[in-house]
Short mmCIF file of C-alpha atoms and ligand atoms in Angstrom, two decimals:
data_model
loop_
_atom_site.label_atom_id
_atom_site.label_comp_id
_atom_site.label_asym_id
_atom_site.label_seq_id
_atom_site.Cartn_x
_atom_site.Cartn_y
_atom_site.Cartn_z
CA MET A 1 -0.31 -0.14 -0.08
CA ASN A 2 0.98 3.60 -0.50
CA VAL A 3 -0.21 6.11 2.30
CA LEU A 4 0.62 9.28 3.14
CA ILE A 5 0.75 11.31 5.56
CA LEU A 6 0.13 15.04 6.95
CA GLY A 7 2.48 17.14 8.52
CA SER A 8 6.22 18.34 9.72
CA GLY A 9 6.85 18.14 13.47
CA GLY A 10 8.07 15.98 15.87
CA ARG A 11 4.96 14.24 15.90
CA GLU A 12 4.25 13.00 12.47
CA CYS A 13 8.43 12.22 12.71
CA ALA A 14 7.19 9.76 15.43
CA ILE A 15 4.46 8.72 13.73
CA SER A 16 6.34 7.59 10.11
CA SER A 17 8.67 6.14 12.43
CA ARG A 18 6.98 3.39 13.47
CA LEU A 19 4.47 3.75 9.58
CA ALA A 20 7.74 2.77 8.07
CA ARG A 21 7.65 -0.81 9.61
CA SER A 22 4.88 -1.86 8.44
CA PRO A 23 4.92 -4.70 6.66
CA GLU A 24 1.46 -3.54 4.78
CA ILE A 25 3.37 0.18 3.57
CA ASP A 26 5.67 -0.29 0.54
CA ARG A 27 6.06 2.66 0.04
CA LEU A 28 5.71 6.25 2.14
CA TYR A 29 4.88 9.37 1.96
CA ALA A 30 4.57 12.52 3.84
CA LEU A 31 3.21 16.69 3.23
CA PRO A 32 5.50 18.78 3.53
CA GLY A 33 7.76 16.59 5.96
CA ASN A 34 11.05 17.94 7.44
CA GLY A 35 14.52 16.71 7.56
CA GLY A 36 13.51 14.56 9.94
CA ILE A 37 10.69 12.53 8.38
CA LYS A 38 13.13 12.17 4.88
CA GLU A 39 14.49 9.33 6.57
CA TYR A 40 11.34 7.64 6.77
CA ALA A 41 9.81 8.65 4.16
CA THR A 42 9.50 10.78 0.33
CA CYS A 43 8.48 14.40 1.72
CA LEU A 44 5.98 15.91 -1.30
CA PRO A 45 6.49 19.74 -1.56
CA GLY A 46 2.51 22.12 -0.22
CA SER A 47 0.27 22.83 2.17
CA VAL A 48 -2.19 20.46 4.79
CA THR A 49 -4.64 22.76 4.62
CA ASP A 50 -4.45 23.14 0.55
CA ILE A 51 -6.68 21.08 0.03
CA ALA A 52 -7.03 20.89 -3.88
CA CYS A 53 -3.22 19.90 -3.61
CA VAL A 54 -3.95 16.93 -0.95
CA ARG A 55 -5.71 15.47 -3.76
CA LYS A 56 -2.81 16.21 -6.56
CA ALA A 57 -0.95 14.09 -4.13
CA VAL A 58 -2.76 10.85 -3.79
CA GLU A 59 -3.96 11.43 -7.68
CA ASP A 60 -0.46 11.42 -8.99
CA HIS A 61 1.40 8.52 -6.03
CA SER A 62 -1.53 6.39 -6.42
CA ILE A 63 -2.15 6.66 -2.25
CA ASP A 64 -4.14 3.92 -1.23
CA TYR A 65 -4.17 5.50 2.75
CA CYS A 66 -3.56 9.05 4.21
CA VAL A 67 -3.21 10.04 7.99
CA VAL A 68 -4.00 13.26 9.09
CA THR A 69 -2.87 14.43 12.42
CA PRO A 70 -2.12 18.33 12.16
CA ASP A 71 -5.51 20.24 13.75
CA ASP A 72 -6.75 22.02 11.23
CA PRO A 73 -6.22 20.38 8.41
CA LEU A 74 -8.53 17.86 10.63
CA ALA A 75 -11.15 20.74 10.88
CA ILE A 76 -11.41 21.85 7.64
CA GLY A 77 -12.91 18.90 6.67
CA MET A 78 -9.22 16.60 4.56
CA VAL A 79 -10.33 13.72 5.92
CA ASP A 80 -13.94 13.84 3.57
CA ALA A 81 -12.34 15.97 0.76
CA LEU A 82 -10.26 12.65 -0.40
CA PRO A 83 -11.72 10.15 -2.34
CA ILE A 84 -9.25 7.57 0.46
CA PRO A 85 -9.74 5.76 3.75
CA CYS A 86 -7.98 8.49 5.92
CA PHE A 87 -6.73 7.75 10.17
CA GLY A 88 -9.14 10.80 12.17
CA PRO A 89 -11.83 12.55 12.25
CA THR A 90 -14.24 13.75 9.74
CA ARG A 91 -14.43 17.36 9.70
CA ALA A 92 -18.05 16.95 12.18
CA ALA A 93 -15.70 15.26 14.53
CA ALA A 94 -13.65 17.32 14.80
CA ARG A 95 -15.92 19.89 16.12
CA ILE A 96 -14.62 18.64 19.39
CA GLU A 97 -11.14 20.32 19.62
CA SER A 98 -11.83 23.00 17.37
CA SER A 99 -14.76 24.46 18.48
CA LYS A 100 -14.45 25.01 22.35
CA ALA A 101 -18.19 25.86 22.32
CA PHE A 102 -18.66 21.88 20.63
CA ALA A 103 -17.13 20.32 22.80
CA LYS A 104 -18.51 22.23 26.05
CA ASP A 105 -22.16 21.24 25.12
CA LEU A 106 -21.13 17.45 24.52
CA MET A 107 -20.11 17.29 28.22
CA LYS A 108 -22.88 19.06 29.62
CA LYS A 109 -25.72 17.52 27.35
CA TYR A 110 -23.42 14.36 28.52
CA SER A 111 -23.16 14.54 31.53
CA ILE A 112 -19.22 14.47 31.22
CA PRO A 113 -17.24 15.53 34.20
CA THR A 114 -15.18 19.30 33.20
CA ALA A 115 -15.71 22.77 34.55
CA ARG A 116 -18.53 24.64 34.71
CA TYR A 117 -18.28 27.75 31.61
CA LYS A 118 -20.58 30.40 29.52
CA VAL A 119 -20.53 31.12 25.84
CA PHE A 120 -20.31 34.56 24.72
CA THR A 121 -19.64 36.20 21.48
CA SER A 122 -20.60 40.22 22.50
CA TYR A 123 -17.59 41.74 24.21
CA LYS A 124 -20.07 43.40 26.70
CA GLU A 125 -21.65 40.30 27.77
CA ALA A 126 -18.57 38.44 29.08
CA LEU A 127 -16.59 41.73 30.27
CA GLU A 128 -20.22 41.55 32.77
CA HIS A 129 -19.65 38.18 33.02
CA VAL A 130 -16.16 38.24 34.14
CA GLY A 131 -16.89 40.62 37.41
CA LYS A 132 -19.35 39.16 38.66
CA GLY A 133 -17.29 35.96 38.90
CA THR A 134 -14.42 35.01 41.06
CA LEU A 135 -11.00 34.90 40.11
CA PRO A 136 -8.56 32.96 38.91
CA THR A 137 -10.56 32.69 35.49
CA VAL A 138 -10.40 31.25 33.12
CA ILE A 139 -11.38 32.72 28.75
CA LYS A 140 -10.64 30.65 26.03
CA ALA A 141 -11.28 31.11 22.65
CA ASP A 142 -13.83 29.24 20.13
CA GLY A 143 -11.53 28.38 17.67
CA LEU A 144 -8.15 26.79 16.85
CA ALA A 145 -5.58 29.31 17.98
CA LEU A 146 -1.54 27.34 17.74
CA GLY A 147 -2.45 26.39 21.62
CA LYS A 148 -2.24 30.32 22.32
CA GLY A 149 -5.68 30.74 22.58
CA VAL A 150 -6.24 29.62 26.66
CA VAL A 151 -5.87 32.49 29.33
CA ILE A 152 -5.53 32.01 33.58
CA ALA A 153 -7.37 35.43 34.27
CA ASN A 154 -5.86 36.59 37.91
CA THR A 155 -6.93 39.79 37.43
CA ILE A 156 -10.01 41.69 35.99
CA ALA A 157 -7.97 43.48 34.29
CA GLU A 158 -6.54 40.49 33.11
CA ALA A 159 -9.09 38.97 31.62
CA GLU A 160 -10.92 42.07 30.54
CA GLN A 161 -7.13 42.42 27.56
CA ALA A 162 -7.26 39.12 26.75
CA LEU A 163 -11.19 38.98 26.09
CA LYS A 164 -10.40 42.74 24.46
CA GLU A 165 -7.65 40.71 22.60
CA MET A 166 -9.71 37.92 21.34
CA MET A 167 -13.07 39.56 20.44
CA LEU A 168 -12.16 43.96 19.46
CA ASP A 169 -8.21 42.54 18.04
CA LYS A 170 -9.11 39.63 17.03
CA LYS A 171 -6.05 38.40 18.03
CA PHE A 172 -6.79 34.72 16.24
CA GLY A 173 -9.24 36.34 13.79
CA GLN A 174 -12.33 34.64 13.89
CA SER A 175 -11.27 31.78 16.31
CA GLY A 176 -12.01 34.24 19.24
CA CYS A 177 -15.56 36.30 17.66
CA ARG A 178 -16.57 33.26 20.21
CA VAL A 179 -15.21 32.59 24.03
CA VAL A 180 -16.31 30.16 26.18
CA ILE A 181 -15.52 31.51 29.84
CA GLU A 182 -14.75 28.84 32.48
CA GLU A 183 -14.04 27.47 36.12
CA PHE A 184 -10.62 27.81 37.28
CA LEU A 185 -9.51 23.86 38.07
CA GLU A 186 -6.58 22.76 40.16
CA GLY A 187 -4.97 19.66 40.15
CA PRO A 188 -2.56 17.02 38.48
CA GLU A 189 -3.08 17.43 34.96
CA VAL A 190 -2.84 13.90 32.43
CA SER A 191 -2.85 12.93 29.15
CA VAL A 192 -4.56 10.05 27.46
CA LEU A 193 -4.94 9.34 23.75
CA ALA A 194 -6.73 6.61 22.27
CA PHE A 195 -7.54 4.94 19.32
CA THR A 196 -11.06 4.58 18.78
CA ASP A 197 -13.25 3.65 15.69
CA GLY A 198 -16.62 5.84 16.88
CA LYS A 199 -17.60 2.88 18.95
CA THR A 200 -14.81 0.71 20.57
CA ILE A 201 -12.13 2.75 22.04
CA LYS A 202 -8.72 2.41 23.31
CA PRO A 203 -6.60 4.20 25.41
CA MET A 204 -2.52 4.42 24.54
CA ILE A 205 -0.82 5.09 28.11
CA SER A 206 -0.70 7.61 30.22
CA SER A 207 1.51 10.91 29.88
CA MET A 208 2.12 13.66 31.51
CA ASP A 209 2.58 17.29 29.15
CA HIS A 210 5.14 20.02 30.31
CA LYS A 211 3.65 22.42 29.01
CA ARG A 212 6.32 25.87 30.73
CA ALA A 213 8.89 27.45 29.29
CA TYR A 214 10.91 27.29 31.98
CA ASP A 215 11.80 24.93 34.62
CA GLY A 216 9.35 24.45 37.43
CA ASP A 217 6.29 25.23 34.73
CA LYS A 218 7.24 28.57 35.20
CA GLY A 219 7.20 31.34 31.89
CA PRO A 220 5.33 30.84 29.55
CA ASN A 221 3.00 28.68 27.68
CA THR A 222 4.69 26.73 24.59
CA GLY A 223 3.18 23.94 21.76
CA GLY A 224 5.32 20.54 25.22
CA MET A 225 9.28 20.49 25.81
CA GLY A 226 8.20 17.36 26.93
CA CYS A 227 6.87 14.39 28.34
CA ILE A 228 6.73 11.48 29.99
CA ALA A 229 5.38 8.22 30.18
CA PRO A 230 2.59 6.77 31.77
CA ASN A 231 1.57 9.98 34.06
CA PRO A 232 1.91 8.23 37.76
CA CYS A 233 -0.50 9.92 38.61
CA TYR A 234 -3.20 8.67 36.61
CA THR A 235 -4.12 4.61 38.21
CA LYS A 236 -6.48 2.27 38.06
CA GLU A 237 -8.07 3.38 40.11
CA ILE A 238 -8.10 7.20 38.43
CA GLU A 239 -8.03 5.29 35.22
CA LYS A 240 -10.94 3.12 35.53
CA GLU A 241 -13.21 7.22 36.31
CA THR A 242 -12.16 8.33 33.41
CA MET A 243 -13.20 6.06 30.90
CA ASP A 244 -16.15 4.98 32.90
CA ASN A 245 -17.90 8.87 33.11
CA ILE A 246 -15.38 10.21 30.35
CA ILE A 247 -14.04 7.72 27.46
CA ILE A 248 -16.76 5.75 26.83
CA PRO A 249 -19.58 8.52 27.28
CA THR A 250 -17.17 10.92 25.19
CA ILE A 251 -17.29 8.43 22.45
CA ARG A 252 -21.46 7.36 23.42
CA ALA A 253 -22.10 10.99 22.81
CA LEU A 254 -20.55 11.84 19.09
CA GLU A 255 -21.93 8.67 18.36
CA GLU A 256 -25.26 9.72 19.73
CA GLU A 257 -24.97 13.28 17.61
CA GLY A 258 -24.43 11.75 15.07
CA CYS A 259 -20.77 12.41 14.02
CA PRO A 260 -19.39 9.43 15.44
CA PHE A 261 -15.07 9.69 15.90
CA SER A 262 -12.82 7.83 14.38
CA GLY A 263 -9.40 8.23 14.29
CA CYS A 264 -7.24 9.61 18.56
CA LEU A 265 -8.67 11.68 20.40
CA TYR A 266 -6.42 13.50 22.66
CA PHE A 267 -8.71 14.16 26.67
CA GLY A 268 -6.77 16.90 29.01
CA LEU A 269 -7.77 15.71 32.27
CA MET A 270 -7.33 17.18 35.26
CA ILE A 271 -7.86 15.44 39.03
CA THR A 272 -9.27 17.35 41.19
CA LYS A 273 -10.59 17.95 44.60
CA SER A 274 -13.98 16.37 42.73
CA GLY A 275 -12.84 14.27 40.81
CA VAL A 276 -11.50 14.53 37.21
CA LYS A 277 -12.65 16.41 35.10
CA VAL A 278 -12.14 17.77 30.91
CA ILE A 279 -9.81 20.28 30.52
CA GLU A 280 -9.47 20.17 26.66
CA TYR A 281 -10.88 17.66 23.48
CA ASN A 282 -7.92 17.43 20.75
CA SER A 283 -9.24 15.78 17.61
CA ARG A 284 -5.54 14.09 16.85
CA PHE A 285 -2.01 12.85 18.49
CA GLY A 286 -0.39 15.14 20.81
CA ASP A 287 3.05 16.61 20.55
CA PRO A 288 4.94 15.60 22.47
CA GLU A 289 2.74 13.39 23.88
CA THR A 290 3.10 10.43 20.88
CA GLN A 291 6.53 10.77 20.97
CA THR A 292 6.21 9.45 24.46
CA VAL A 293 3.91 7.20 23.86
CA LEU A 294 4.25 5.52 20.32
CA PRO A 295 7.97 4.22 21.28
CA LEU A 296 6.24 1.82 24.69
CA LEU A 297 3.92 0.34 21.37
CA GLU A 298 4.60 -2.70 20.19
CA SER A 299 1.73 -3.87 18.48
CA ASP A 300 2.39 -2.25 14.43
CA LEU A 301 0.66 0.99 15.00
CA PHE A 302 -0.10 1.07 10.18
CA GLY A 303 -2.27 -1.85 11.83
CA ILE A 304 -4.51 -0.10 14.37
CA MET A 305 -5.18 2.87 12.16
CA LYS A 306 -6.39 0.79 9.82
CA ALA A 307 -8.68 -0.94 12.21
CA CYS A 308 -9.93 2.95 12.99
CA THR A 309 -10.60 3.48 9.37
CA SER A 310 -12.78 0.06 8.70
CA GLY A 311 -13.80 -0.58 12.17
CA ASN A 312 -12.72 -3.11 13.32
CA LEU A 313 -10.49 -2.09 16.84
CA ASP A 314 -13.10 -4.64 19.24
CA LYS A 315 -10.82 -7.27 17.14
CA THR A 316 -7.56 -5.88 17.28
CA GLU A 317 -5.09 -6.31 20.07
CA ILE A 318 -2.31 -3.33 21.09
CA ARG A 319 0.15 -4.36 23.12
CA TRP A 320 2.20 -2.07 24.92
CA LYS A 321 5.89 -2.42 26.82
CA GLU A 322 6.43 -3.21 29.88
CA GLY A 323 9.01 0.97 31.58
CA SER A 324 8.44 3.72 30.70
CA SER A 325 9.42 6.59 28.91
CA CYS A 326 10.62 10.11 28.59
CA SER A 327 10.72 12.67 25.90
CA VAL A 328 12.84 16.26 25.79
CA VAL A 329 12.29 19.06 23.44
CA LEU A 330 15.13 21.15 22.32
CA ALA A 331 14.39 24.01 22.07
CA SER A 332 15.92 27.48 19.86
CA SER A 333 17.44 30.34 21.91
CA GLY A 334 14.56 32.32 22.83
CA TYR A 335 11.35 29.88 21.63
CA PRO A 336 8.76 30.93 22.51
CA GLY A 337 9.20 34.17 21.45
CA SER A 338 11.52 34.83 18.50
CA TYR A 339 14.52 32.65 17.73
CA GLU A 340 16.98 32.64 14.91
CA LYS A 341 17.40 29.54 12.72
CA GLY A 342 19.59 27.97 10.72
CA LYS A 343 22.20 26.53 12.59
CA GLU A 344 23.40 23.59 12.08
CA ILE A 345 22.70 20.41 13.81
CA THR A 346 25.14 17.99 15.42
CA ILE A 347 23.64 14.34 16.28
CA PRO A 348 26.16 11.07 17.04
CA LYS A 349 25.20 8.18 15.77
CA ASP A 350 24.84 5.72 19.00
CA LEU A 351 23.02 7.51 20.76
CA ASP A 352 20.98 4.76 23.14
CA ALA A 353 17.73 6.95 23.07
CA GLU A 354 15.56 8.31 19.38
CA VAL A 355 15.23 10.84 18.32
CA PHE A 356 13.08 12.51 16.15
CA ILE A 357 12.34 15.65 14.19
CA ALA A 358 9.73 18.29 15.61
CA GLY A 359 11.73 21.45 12.86
CA ALA A 360 14.71 21.28 10.73
CA GLU A 361 15.48 21.19 7.43
CA LYS A 362 18.34 18.08 5.38
CA LYS A 363 20.37 20.87 2.91
CA ASP A 364 23.46 19.12 1.53
CA GLY A 365 22.79 16.80 4.21
CA ARG A 366 23.32 18.73 7.16
CA LEU A 367 21.32 19.17 9.60
CA ILE A 368 19.66 22.62 9.63
CA THR A 369 17.59 24.31 12.17
CA SER A 370 14.08 25.61 10.78
CA SER A 371 11.23 26.61 14.32
CA GLY A 372 11.25 26.47 17.74
CA ARG A 373 10.89 23.32 19.26
CA VAL A 374 13.51 21.89 16.83
CA ILE A 375 14.30 18.01 17.56
CA ASN A 376 12.66 16.04 20.76
CA VAL A 377 15.10 12.81 22.34
CA SER A 378 13.02 10.01 23.61
CA ALA A 379 14.24 7.51 25.24
CA THR A 380 12.13 4.07 27.64
CA GLY A 381 13.64 2.58 30.74
CA SER A 382 12.16 -0.37 32.43
CA THR A 383 11.64 2.63 35.29
CA LEU A 384 10.80 6.68 34.95
CA GLU A 385 14.33 6.99 36.16
CA GLN A 386 16.12 5.48 33.74
CA ALA A 387 14.42 6.45 30.27
CA VAL A 388 15.11 10.40 32.11
CA GLU A 389 18.18 9.98 32.99
CA LYS A 390 18.26 7.94 28.96
CA ALA A 391 16.75 10.62 27.78
CA TYR A 392 18.94 13.49 29.38
CA LYS A 393 22.46 12.11 28.89
CA ALA A 394 21.12 11.95 24.96
CA ALA A 395 20.44 15.63 24.34
CA ASP A 396 23.12 16.94 26.11
CA ARG A 397 25.03 14.85 23.69
CA ILE A 398 23.01 16.64 20.75
CA ILE A 399 25.08 20.07 18.84
CA PHE A 400 23.46 22.70 17.52
CA GLU A 401 23.80 26.94 18.75
CA GLY A 402 21.06 28.88 20.39
CA LYS A 403 20.30 24.94 21.94
CA THR A 404 18.08 25.49 25.06
CA MET A 405 16.24 22.77 27.40
CA ARG A 406 14.42 22.44 30.52
CA THR A 407 16.68 20.41 32.46
CA ASP A 408 13.35 18.93 34.93
CA ILE A 409 10.83 16.25 32.96
CA GLY A 410 10.25 13.97 34.87
CA LYS A 411 10.77 15.72 37.81
CA LYS A 412 7.07 16.81 38.86
CA ALA A 413 6.69 12.56 38.23
CA LEU A 414 8.92 11.14 40.06
CA GLU A 415 8.76 13.13 43.10
CA ALA A 416 4.80 12.10 42.44
P1 AMP B 1 -6.07 24.06 26.93
O1 AMP B 1 -5.68 24.89 25.72
O2 AMP B 1 -7.03 24.05 26.44
O3 AMP B 1 -4.86 22.21 26.92
O4 AMP B 1 -5.51 24.62 27.57
C1 AMP B 1 -3.95 25.02 28.41
C2 AMP B 1 -3.81 25.29 29.47
O5 AMP B 1 -4.09 25.76 30.41
C3 AMP B 1 -4.35 23.76 30.72
O6 AMP B 1 -3.42 22.69 30.15
C4 AMP B 1 -4.11 23.23 32.01
O7 AMP B 1 -3.06 23.83 31.86
C5 AMP B 1 -4.46 24.89 31.09
N1 AMP B 1 -6.29 25.18 31.47
C6 AMP B 1 -7.48 24.94 30.96
N2 AMP B 1 -8.42 24.90 31.25
C7 AMP B 1 -8.15 25.57 32.95
C8 AMP B 1 -9.76 25.91 33.81
N3 AMP B 1 -10.82 25.09 33.67
N4 AMP B 1 -8.75 25.54 34.72
C9 AMP B 1 -6.42 25.58 34.80
N5 AMP B 1 -6.13 25.47 34.10
C10 AMP B 1 -7.07 25.58 32.58
N1 LIG B 2 1.05 18.18 24.29
C1 LIG B 2 -0.42 18.90 23.96
C2 LIG B 2 -1.32 18.96 22.53
O1 LIG B 2 -0.93 18.15 21.63
O2 LIG B 2 -1.76 19.90 22.30
#
């Protein structure tokens, strides 16, 4: 079979590395891919949101199956638009991520635990609501905002500024015309990615992202600076509660609403004093969760993906390795603010870890930085301690000018 994967990040690099191992795939293509994905796939030029271009790639290269991983092509209906089977939800099902109001209303209707909330399209009413409520409060742009559409406001002035930027200044374009204002929750966070065919849902190993830029969870939010799996806060008891109250009800709710979800459904959870609650859904694999969790997958990823598409997940066994995994992000100095690109990267051949390229290009055989998050270094071990140590050992040996990383990935989990 000829398979195409859409995307160009560390997540797609990790997925490509596993697809490349599948005995069923004859040719693997990526659009647009990156300097690391090139090792596994033939990279095709184009944009993941250009439906005509992706359709042409499918035709030109006789693609039989397409893996759609980024949020934006899912939100515009790439899966609906392609004439071949795809891994990923339809546009209607992808609303669980592309519209926070849709997700919140779904949870309310089906009694899925989440923060109390209200949806606003009027700036004046939103501001009045904040004035009457408690602080901190959480303000979320309804639509996709490159992971930057959530503001935790500690003062009325901060809330006012966030609402103004989203609703009046249109900082996130149409995505901020509607906002969700919700209750501030507290507790450890857990990411659970799950394979689903719309009826059966099989969660992967839980994980813990580290979203803040600096050590000790300080600094601005980023796309994720590192991750560990499994998440020690996700105990057997919590897992059962989550399955019964959140994971199964969500998949049933989407089916009931006439938009069954197939692909990877991501549950962003918070373990609060009053139970596990949904912070967010994503309609796709998480980044960097994928680069952390896939190294623990023993079964053939492509076989699982096809089962999700064909509705046979109940008959598909998914095996995981024992042990833990840690992935550390190497970023360009200055990220998530402005940073320089074009730095040459040196990666030793004998690393005891996997390297997934997130933002680098291959030029004349050399690997050159091209983005804020450059590399994910992922290692597994029989204990979390071992996985963390191996990942950092390898991370230290990779060299490029301006390399920065958090030095405490996994620390909180080891203390838990
Ligand atoms: P999201 O983009 O929805 O994942 O939100 C980004 C981050 O904001 C989450 O990972 C949480 O740390 C935080 N967050 C979102 N919603 C809430 C909430 N209701 N209470 C507390 N923190 C939140
Ligand atoms: N790691 C968070 C996300 O993928 O949205």
